[in-house]
Amino acid sequence: MTKKTIPYSKQWVTRDDIHATCEILASDFLTTGPVIDRFEDKLCKLTQARHAIACTNGTSALHLACMALGIKSNDLGVTSPNSFLASANCIEFCGGQTDFIDIDAATLCMSPEKLETYCREQAVPRVVIPVDFSGIPADLPGFKALSRKFGFSIIEDAAHAIGSTYTFGGKTFACGSCAHSDMAIFSFHPVKTITTGEGGAVLTNDDKLADRLRTLRNHGMVKGRGRNNASTAPWYYEMETLGCNYRITDVQCALGLSQLDRLAQFKARRNQIATQYSKAFQENNQLIIPPKELTRSACPHLYPIQLTRGQDARLAMYNALKTQDIHCQIHYIPIYWQPYYANKYGYARGKCPWAETYYSRTLSLPLYPAMTEAQVQEVIGAVLENL
Ligand SMILES: Cc1ncc(COP(=O)(O)O)c(C=O)c1O
């Protein structure tokens, strides 16, 4: 029997998922139908956020969130350099200016201390986009306290963090709850914890933002009589603002609903694998394992180790595992190293030292709930063997 490739992540789609999705193909609505509402309601129940607005992907969710805040030309937005491009690009889509706040070496998420220094010494942004890297909740209460002081808005990029929780003041909050943010976003790409094929959602507790997000998702169109009772025609609609077509389909949401039913199972298995990795690697001084939060309160999306011997050792490990059909990934190249950002803003190497050090030695090991026990042991063995 040929050995199966072990990817760094992978969806887990069951017969029930397929059945639920196919049923919608035979129904009256393939898109803009009732299943979208059911999916959004379920996201609200999960997170306790008041509103969920599902859309085409996590990138469009971030774009919608920035548009709903009214980010415009030259408004400043900041995010973590240790993230996917979309966390920053959403500011650029709106014509804003993007800057990056270094990570905290312990949490791998944006540092509130560094953000505070930035606000005091450089500029106060209009929007701060903390990222729950790998599923670890960013310090949202810390950012909320700073937003009260400096007046910025917060969009939690929870693309990695559906199912993760954090505690504050003796209470537990879900990532995406918006208890300490204006809006939060999820991604449902197949490598994420639950999937809709492509898909995303914006969450908020603010009725006005929710209204704007729904309008912006659908071309900026509002159905009805329009402003000043412009028309009584039953088909009348008005476009008050420039929006996009970021509508998700009912077919996708049927898959999402079915996947959400298994979120607890996904989380348990992801935690189990992450715990096995941590136990196997914690005593090895050539490896730094991810922060404890990853296996405590988070629903781990990634399992990023760091190789203390640095980038050559990391490259050797990446290649050695690849020859054994174990495909790792690197999360992330600091976003401001990308030519677009470096050229536009003149951002240079050394700008965010922790994000750069972290990038030079990190390696995300395979982590997905359908991984077999034998595959987990194979990865552990291969990592230890190749140090
Ligand atoms: C942190 C983060 N934010 C946003 C996104 C964008 O999500 P999507 O791929 O669904 O557009 C991603 C996707 O990888 C991500 O990792």
Tab-separated table of C-alpha atoms and ligand atoms in Angstrom:
chain	number	residue	atom	x	y	z
A	1	MET	CA	0.000	0.000	0.000
A	2	THR	CA	1.390	3.429	-0.900
A	3	LYS	CA	1.969	5.797	1.997
A	4	LYS	CA	-0.413	8.743	2.178
A	5	THR	CA	0.926	12.284	1.969
A	6	ILE	CA	0.482	14.212	5.229
A	7	PRO	CA	-0.437	17.834	4.421
A	8	TYR	CA	-0.098	20.650	6.962
A	9	SER	CA	-3.883	20.982	7.081
A	10	LYS	CA	-6.944	19.520	5.446
A	11	GLN	CA	-10.719	19.647	5.620
A	12	TRP	CA	-12.756	16.802	7.108
A	13	VAL	CA	-15.926	16.314	5.071
A	14	THR	CA	-18.237	13.420	5.994
A	15	ARG	CA	-21.206	11.758	4.292
A	16	ASP	CA	-23.510	13.844	6.501
A	17	ASP	CA	-21.836	17.016	5.208
A	18	ILE	CA	-22.238	15.827	1.626
A	19	HIS	CA	-25.859	14.868	2.176
A	20	ALA	CA	-26.690	18.226	3.814
A	21	THR	CA	-25.026	20.103	0.956
A	22	CYS	CA	-26.633	18.055	-1.834
A	23	GLU	CA	-30.093	18.566	-0.354
A	24	ILE	CA	-29.761	22.284	-0.962
A	25	LEU	CA	-28.887	21.695	-4.621
A	26	ALA	CA	-32.403	20.307	-5.057
A	27	SER	CA	-34.089	23.154	-3.149
A	28	ASP	CA	-35.542	26.436	-4.432
A	29	PHE	CA	-32.657	28.634	-3.335
A	30	LEU	CA	-29.029	28.046	-4.198
A	31	THR	CA	-28.096	31.479	-2.893
A	32	THR	CA	-29.609	34.287	-0.784
A	33	GLY	CA	-32.025	31.787	0.739
A	34	PRO	CA	-32.924	30.628	4.249
A	35	VAL	CA	-29.873	28.461	4.916
A	36	ILE	CA	-27.670	31.543	5.107
A	37	ASP	CA	-29.830	32.888	7.974
A	38	ARG	CA	-29.600	29.537	9.758
A	39	PHE	CA	-25.830	29.486	9.413
A	40	GLU	CA	-25.557	33.062	10.672
A	41	ASP	CA	-27.838	32.258	13.637
A	42	LYS	CA	-25.645	29.329	14.537
A	43	LEU	CA	-22.524	31.496	14.427
A	44	CYS	CA	-24.268	33.943	16.773
A	45	LYS	CA	-25.181	31.129	19.180
A	46	LEU	CA	-21.630	29.844	19.143
A	47	THR	CA	-19.969	33.189	19.796
A	48	GLN	CA	-22.772	35.060	21.612
A	49	ALA	CA	-22.300	37.917	19.134
A	50	ARG	CA	-25.570	39.662	18.211
A	51	HIS	CA	-25.076	39.609	14.454
A	52	ALA	CA	-23.225	37.414	11.985
A	53	ILE	CA	-22.952	38.373	8.320
A	54	ALA	CA	-21.666	35.467	6.251
A	55	CYS	CA	-19.800	36.279	3.040
A	56	THR	CA	-17.549	34.892	0.321
A	57	ASN	CA	-14.320	34.467	2.306
A	58	GLY	CA	-12.260	35.823	5.210
A	59	THR	CA	-10.656	38.434	2.967
A	60	SER	CA	-14.013	39.900	1.930
A	61	ALA	CA	-15.106	39.761	5.587
A	62	LEU	CA	-12.123	41.959	6.496
A	63	HIS	CA	-12.842	44.274	3.561
A	64	LEU	CA	-16.511	44.588	4.578
A	65	ALA	CA	-15.492	45.329	8.173
A	66	CYS	CA	-13.132	48.119	7.071
A	67	MET	CA	-15.772	49.538	4.706
A	68	ALA	CA	-18.416	49.430	7.452
A	69	LEU	CA	-16.098	51.477	9.690
A	70	GLY	CA	-15.749	53.971	6.853
A	71	ILE	CA	-11.984	53.541	6.469
A	72	LYS	CA	-11.002	55.936	3.708
A	73	SER	CA	-8.063	57.552	2.010
A	74	ASN	CA	-5.125	58.058	4.357
A	75	ASP	CA	-6.839	56.624	7.451
A	76	LEU	CA	-4.264	54.668	9.418
A	77	GLY	CA	-4.801	50.992	10.211
A	78	VAL	CA	-2.389	48.684	12.034
A	79	THR	CA	-2.163	44.932	12.232
A	80	SER	CA	0.212	42.123	13.148
A	81	PRO	CA	3.083	41.368	10.764
A	82	ASN	CA	2.723	37.701	11.721
A	83	SER	CA	-0.372	37.057	9.652
A	84	PHE	CA	-1.705	36.352	6.200
A	85	LEU	CA	-1.673	39.232	3.697
A	86	ALA	CA	-5.436	39.778	3.979
A	87	SER	CA	-5.127	41.194	7.546
A	88	ALA	CA	-3.310	44.188	6.052
A	89	ASN	CA	-4.719	44.301	2.525
A	90	CYS	CA	-8.214	45.133	3.811
A	91	ILE	CA	-6.914	48.537	4.946
A	92	GLU	CA	-5.293	49.101	1.550
A	93	PHE	CA	-8.520	48.147	-0.312
A	94	CYS	CA	-10.146	51.175	1.358
A	95	GLY	CA	-7.275	53.493	0.464
A	96	GLY	CA	-5.951	53.548	4.032
A	97	GLN	CA	-2.341	53.557	5.192
A	98	THR	CA	-1.098	50.347	6.784
A	99	ASP	CA	1.444	49.917	9.553
A	100	PHE	CA	2.534	46.933	11.609
A	101	ILE	CA	2.933	46.440	15.363
A	102	ASP	CA	5.383	43.760	16.469
A	103	ILE	CA	4.276	40.560	18.157
A	104	ASP	CA	4.777	39.528	21.741
A	105	ALA	CA	7.384	36.736	21.761
A	106	ALA	CA	5.330	34.688	24.226
A	107	THR	CA	1.885	34.877	22.599
A	108	LEU	CA	2.964	35.300	18.945
A	109	CYS	CA	0.102	37.838	18.626
A	110	MET	CA	0.262	41.650	18.403
A	111	SER	CA	1.779	43.165	21.556
A	112	PRO	CA	-0.556	45.604	23.395
A	113	GLU	CA	2.507	47.228	25.017
A	114	LYS	CA	4.015	47.946	21.616
A	115	LEU	CA	0.700	49.268	20.356
A	116	GLU	CA	0.493	51.620	23.329
A	117	THR	CA	4.001	52.927	22.665
A	118	TYR	CA	3.091	53.388	18.991
A	119	CYS	CA	-0.047	55.366	19.914
A	120	ARG	CA	1.938	57.576	22.301
A	121	GLU	CA	5.007	58.129	20.154
A	122	GLN	CA	3.945	57.803	16.518
A	123	ALA	CA	0.251	58.022	15.669
A	124	VAL	CA	-3.171	56.883	16.799
A	125	PRO	CA	-4.676	54.543	14.199
A	126	ARG	CA	-8.341	54.593	13.189
A	127	VAL	CA	-8.460	50.822	13.257
A	128	VAL	CA	-6.445	48.096	14.983
A	129	ILE	CA	-6.678	44.558	13.599
A	130	PRO	CA	-5.282	42.048	16.118
A	131	VAL	CA	-4.925	38.489	14.802
A	132	ASP	CA	-5.623	35.369	16.898
A	133	PHE	CA	-2.548	33.675	15.485
A	134	SER	CA	-2.886	29.871	15.118
A	135	GLY	CA	-6.041	30.012	17.270
A	136	ILE	CA	-4.387	31.713	20.267
A	137	PRO	CA	-6.649	34.580	21.336
A	138	ALA	CA	-4.920	37.954	21.003
A	139	ASP	CA	-5.100	40.075	24.173
A	140	LEU	CA	-8.495	41.517	23.227
A	141	PRO	CA	-9.306	42.989	26.677
A	142	GLY	CA	-5.882	44.686	26.563
A	143	PHE	CA	-6.635	46.195	23.149
A	144	LYS	CA	-10.104	47.233	24.298
A	145	ALA	CA	-8.587	49.114	27.259
A	146	LEU	CA	-6.254	50.916	24.840
A	147	SER	CA	-9.110	51.728	22.480
A	148	ARG	CA	-10.925	53.460	25.365
A	149	LYS	CA	-7.798	55.523	25.960
A	150	PHE	CA	-6.934	56.357	22.345
A	151	GLY	CA	-10.266	56.028	20.521
A	152	PHE	CA	-9.499	53.518	17.747
A	153	SER	CA	-11.838	50.802	16.498
A	154	ILE	CA	-10.985	47.093	16.742
A	155	ILE	CA	-11.539	44.333	14.180
A	156	GLU	CA	-10.527	40.944	15.593
A	157	ASP	CA	-9.089	38.783	12.825
A	158	ALA	CA	-10.282	35.439	14.178
A	159	ALA	CA	-9.731	33.617	10.864
A	160	HIS	CA	-7.753	30.981	12.829
A	161	ALA	CA	-9.812	31.021	15.985
A	162	ILE	CA	-13.362	29.723	15.645
A	163	GLY	CA	-13.913	27.600	18.767
A	164	SER	CA	-11.202	29.360	20.817
A	165	THR	CA	-12.077	31.110	24.080
A	166	TYR	CA	-10.396	33.463	26.557
A	167	THR	CA	-11.196	34.494	30.100
A	168	PHE	CA	-11.333	38.001	31.460
A	169	GLY	CA	-12.679	39.221	34.782
A	170	GLY	CA	-13.698	35.669	35.687
A	171	LYS	CA	-15.824	35.294	32.538
A	172	THR	CA	-15.210	33.199	29.451
A	173	PHE	CA	-15.604	34.750	26.001
A	174	ALA	CA	-15.536	33.135	22.576
A	175	CYS	CA	-13.178	34.485	19.957
A	176	GLY	CA	-15.535	36.316	17.617
A	177	SER	CA	-17.885	37.339	20.464
A	178	CYS	CA	-17.030	41.033	19.917
A	179	ALA	CA	-17.102	41.477	23.707
A	180	HIS	CA	-13.827	43.409	23.301
A	181	SER	CA	-13.962	44.504	19.669
A	182	ASP	CA	-16.234	46.346	17.248
A	183	MET	CA	-16.231	43.472	14.784
A	184	ALA	CA	-14.596	40.090	14.322
A	185	ILE	CA	-14.102	37.925	11.265
A	186	PHE	CA	-13.850	34.189	10.547
A	187	SER	CA	-12.552	32.315	7.496
A	188	PHE	CA	-14.007	29.000	6.347
A	189	HIS	CA	-11.298	28.077	3.859
A	190	PRO	CA	-10.694	24.288	3.768
A	191	VAL	CA	-7.459	24.540	5.777
A	192	LYS	CA	-9.313	26.284	8.623
A	193	THR	CA	-11.186	24.583	11.476
A	194	ILE	CA	-14.581	24.395	9.750
A	195	THR	CA	-15.111	24.876	6.035
A	196	THR	CA	-17.705	26.061	3.548
A	197	GLY	CA	-15.311	25.542	0.608
A	198	GLU	CA	-14.572	29.255	0.509
A	199	GLY	CA	-16.373	31.437	2.988
A	200	GLY	CA	-16.172	33.906	5.813
A	201	ALA	CA	-18.250	35.934	8.230
A	202	VAL	CA	-18.194	39.249	10.053
A	203	LEU	CA	-19.605	39.371	13.577
A	204	THR	CA	-20.670	42.404	15.567
A	205	ASN	CA	-22.826	43.493	18.494
A	206	ASP	CA	-23.526	46.864	16.887
A	207	ASP	CA	-26.879	47.076	15.054
A	208	LYS	CA	-25.776	49.945	12.801
A	209	LEU	CA	-22.577	48.204	11.742
A	210	ALA	CA	-24.552	45.013	11.067
A	211	ASP	CA	-26.968	46.911	8.855
A	212	ARG	CA	-24.120	48.496	6.932
A	213	LEU	CA	-22.318	45.167	6.556
A	214	ARG	CA	-25.440	43.535	5.074
A	215	THR	CA	-25.904	46.378	2.607
A	216	LEU	CA	-22.222	46.455	1.631
A	217	ARG	CA	-22.253	42.675	1.070
A	218	ASN	CA	-24.920	43.170	-1.608
A	219	HIS	CA	-23.733	46.055	-3.836
A	220	GLY	CA	-24.759	48.734	-1.320
A	221	MET	CA	-28.381	48.104	-2.383
A	222	VAL	CA	-31.399	48.697	-0.169
A	223	LYS	CA	-34.789	47.364	-1.231
A	224	GLY	CA	-37.993	49.330	-0.630
A	225	ARG	CA	-39.212	52.865	-1.061
A	226	GLY	CA	-35.803	54.424	-0.748
A	227	ARG	CA	-34.788	57.623	0.925
A	228	ASN	CA	-37.495	60.310	0.878
A	229	ASN	CA	-40.020	57.735	-0.394
A	230	ALA	CA	-38.472	57.995	-3.843
A	231	SER	CA	-40.741	55.288	-5.272
A	232	THR	CA	-43.659	53.110	-4.247
A	233	ALA	CA	-42.942	50.573	-6.998
A	234	PRO	CA	-42.752	47.078	-5.459
A	235	TRP	CA	-39.500	46.279	-7.297
A	236	TYR	CA	-37.766	49.480	-6.256
A	237	TYR	CA	-34.247	49.441	-4.834
A	238	GLU	CA	-31.696	52.103	-4.177
A	239	MET	CA	-27.923	52.096	-4.006
A	240	GLU	CA	-26.889	54.533	-1.310
A	241	THR	CA	-23.301	53.494	-1.079
A	242	LEU	CA	-20.765	51.577	-3.158
A	243	GLY	CA	-20.788	47.931	-2.087
A	244	CYS	CA	-19.599	44.593	-3.417
A	245	ASN	CA	-21.070	41.245	-4.300
A	246	TYR	CA	-19.642	39.292	-1.388
A	247	ARG	CA	-22.703	37.038	-0.994
A	248	ILE	CA	-22.159	33.474	0.185
A	249	THR	CA	-24.399	30.710	-1.192
A	250	ASP	CA	-26.950	28.504	0.568
A	251	VAL	CA	-25.026	25.492	-0.699
A	252	GLN	CA	-21.905	26.673	1.134
A	253	CYS	CA	-23.857	27.505	4.283
A	254	ALA	CA	-25.424	24.023	4.335
A	255	LEU	CA	-21.902	22.610	4.485
A	256	GLY	CA	-20.994	25.180	7.151
A	257	LEU	CA	-24.010	24.276	9.310
A	258	SER	CA	-23.171	20.609	9.127
A	259	GLN	CA	-19.506	21.304	9.947
A	260	LEU	CA	-20.456	23.517	12.909
A	261	ASP	CA	-22.241	20.494	14.410
A	262	ARG	CA	-18.830	18.871	14.722
A	263	LEU	CA	-16.845	21.890	15.931
A	264	ALA	CA	-16.523	20.469	19.463
A	265	GLN	CA	-15.233	17.199	18.016
A	266	PHE	CA	-12.771	19.059	15.769
A	267	LYS	CA	-11.551	21.099	18.722
A	268	ALA	CA	-11.091	18.036	20.938
A	269	ARG	CA	-9.075	16.198	18.292
A	270	ARG	CA	-6.980	19.262	17.400
A	271	ASN	CA	-6.201	19.755	21.097
A	272	GLN	CA	-5.340	16.098	21.496
A	273	ILE	CA	-2.843	16.187	18.619
A	274	ALA	CA	-1.334	19.506	19.773
A	275	THR	CA	-0.951	18.091	23.304
A	276	GLN	CA	0.789	14.985	21.951
A	277	TYR	CA	3.199	17.178	19.979
A	278	SER	CA	3.907	19.379	22.999
A	279	LYS	CA	4.606	16.367	25.246
A	280	ALA	CA	6.967	14.897	22.677
A	281	PHE	CA	8.907	18.123	22.073
A	282	GLN	CA	8.820	20.080	25.328
A	283	GLU	CA	12.075	18.684	26.767
A	284	ASN	CA	14.063	19.171	23.580
A	285	ASN	CA	16.240	22.268	23.720
A	286	GLN	CA	16.397	22.540	19.926
A	287	LEU	CA	12.673	23.164	19.790
A	288	ILE	CA	10.381	25.823	21.204
A	289	ILE	CA	6.805	24.605	21.400
A	290	PRO	CA	3.824	26.969	20.964
A	291	PRO	CA	2.443	28.857	23.986
A	292	LYS	CA	0.357	26.866	26.480
A	293	GLU	CA	-2.808	28.762	25.470
A	294	LEU	CA	-2.753	26.739	22.265
A	295	THR	CA	-3.703	23.585	24.113
A	296	ARG	CA	-5.574	25.234	27.007
A	297	SER	CA	-8.306	27.488	25.704
A	298	ALA	CA	-7.609	27.621	22.005
A	299	CYS	CA	-8.958	25.509	19.208
A	300	PRO	CA	-5.549	25.146	17.536
A	301	HIS	CA	-5.560	25.867	13.816
A	302	LEU	CA	-1.772	25.512	13.490
A	303	TYR	CA	0.982	23.862	15.514
A	304	PRO	CA	4.003	26.115	14.928
A	305	ILE	CA	7.296	24.933	16.431
A	306	GLN	CA	10.464	27.063	16.437
A	307	LEU	CA	13.886	25.604	15.737
A	308	THR	CA	16.331	27.293	18.072
A	309	ARG	CA	19.233	26.636	15.681
A	310	GLY	CA	17.597	29.062	13.244
A	311	GLN	CA	16.741	29.258	9.588
A	312	ASP	CA	19.229	26.752	8.162
A	313	ALA	CA	18.020	24.110	10.604
A	314	ARG	CA	14.423	25.041	9.734
A	315	LEU	CA	15.054	24.690	5.993
A	316	ALA	CA	16.781	21.330	6.527
A	317	MET	CA	13.835	20.116	8.625
A	318	TYR	CA	11.279	21.351	6.075
A	319	ASN	CA	13.071	19.502	3.266
A	320	ALA	CA	13.737	16.346	5.278
A	321	LEU	CA	10.066	16.047	6.226
A	322	LYS	CA	9.018	16.718	2.646
A	323	THR	CA	11.096	13.774	1.424
A	324	GLN	CA	9.117	11.676	3.918
A	325	ASP	CA	5.869	13.044	2.419
A	326	ILE	CA	5.174	15.233	5.449
A	327	HIS	CA	4.318	18.680	4.121
A	328	CYS	CA	4.809	21.522	6.584
A	329	GLN	CA	4.107	25.235	6.050
A	330	ILE	CA	5.636	28.469	7.258
A	331	HIS	CA	3.361	31.001	8.998
A	332	TYR	CA	4.275	33.803	8.303
A	333	ILE	CA	6.720	35.876	6.279
A	334	PRO	CA	6.360	39.326	7.958
A	335	ILE	CA	3.767	41.088	5.795
A	336	TYR	CA	5.806	44.301	5.474
A	337	TRP	CA	8.609	42.320	3.768
A	338	GLN	CA	6.284	41.896	0.784
A	339	PRO	CA	7.470	44.134	-2.081
A	340	TYR	CA	4.098	45.911	-2.201
A	341	TYR	CA	4.446	47.142	1.395
A	342	ALA	CA	8.215	47.580	1.382
A	343	ASN	CA	8.078	49.700	-1.800
A	344	LYS	CA	5.012	51.718	-0.888
A	345	TYR	CA	6.023	52.618	2.682
A	346	GLY	CA	9.773	52.053	2.713
A	347	TYR	CA	9.418	49.460	5.475
A	348	ALA	CA	12.825	47.905	6.064
A	349	ARG	CA	14.164	44.722	7.632
A	350	GLY	CA	14.409	45.011	11.386
A	351	LYS	CA	11.128	46.942	11.736
A	352	CYS	CA	9.448	44.262	13.906
A	353	PRO	CA	12.334	42.242	15.376
A	354	TRP	CA	10.228	39.591	17.115
A	355	ALA	CA	8.122	38.828	14.069
A	356	GLU	CA	11.340	38.494	12.053
A	357	THR	CA	13.096	36.244	14.568
A	358	TYR	CA	9.980	34.141	14.830
A	359	TYR	CA	9.685	33.873	11.045
A	360	SER	CA	13.331	32.777	10.721
A	361	ARG	CA	12.805	29.660	12.801
A	362	THR	CA	9.158	28.655	12.658
A	363	LEU	CA	7.644	25.583	11.039
A	364	SER	CA	3.957	24.604	11.168
A	365	LEU	CA	3.565	20.854	11.602
A	366	PRO	CA	0.583	18.960	10.170
A	367	LEU	CA	-2.534	19.434	12.297
A	368	TYR	CA	-6.024	18.423	11.228
A	369	PRO	CA	-8.686	16.335	12.947
A	370	ALA	CA	-8.711	13.529	10.390
A	371	MET	CA	-5.019	12.773	11.115
A	372	THR	CA	-4.635	9.192	12.278
A	373	GLU	CA	-2.721	8.224	15.396
A	374	ALA	CA	-0.098	6.581	13.187
A	375	GLN	CA	0.336	9.812	11.225
A	376	VAL	CA	0.761	11.849	14.428
A	377	GLN	CA	3.446	9.411	15.615
A	378	GLU	CA	5.074	9.508	12.189
A	379	VAL	CA	5.370	13.313	12.350
A	380	ILE	CA	6.753	13.217	15.907
A	381	GLY	CA	9.309	10.550	14.937
A	382	ALA	CA	10.356	12.407	11.789
A	383	VAL	CA	10.861	15.723	13.627
A	384	LEU	CA	12.981	14.154	16.385
A	385	GLU	CA	14.973	12.101	13.892
A	386	ASN	CA	15.849	15.128	11.768
A	387	LEU	CA	16.997	17.536	14.489
B	1	LIG	C1	-5.214	35.413	9.637
B	1	LIG	C2	-5.986	35.355	8.360
B	1	LIG	N1	-6.823	36.358	8.067
B	1	LIG	C3	-7.556	36.361	6.939
B	1	LIG	C4	-7.462	35.330	6.032
B	1	LIG	C5	-8.259	35.377	4.764
B	1	LIG	O1	-9.197	34.338	4.696
B	1	LIG	P1	-9.675	33.731	3.298
B	1	LIG	O2	-8.611	32.843	2.776
B	1	LIG	O3	-10.934	32.995	3.673
B	1	LIG	O4	-9.948	34.876	2.398
B	1	LIG	C6	-6.612	34.263	6.293
B	1	LIG	C7	-6.494	33.142	5.333
B	1	LIG	O5	-5.588	32.387	5.273
B	1	LIG	C8	-5.845	34.269	7.488
B	1	LIG	O6	-5.006	33.273	7.772
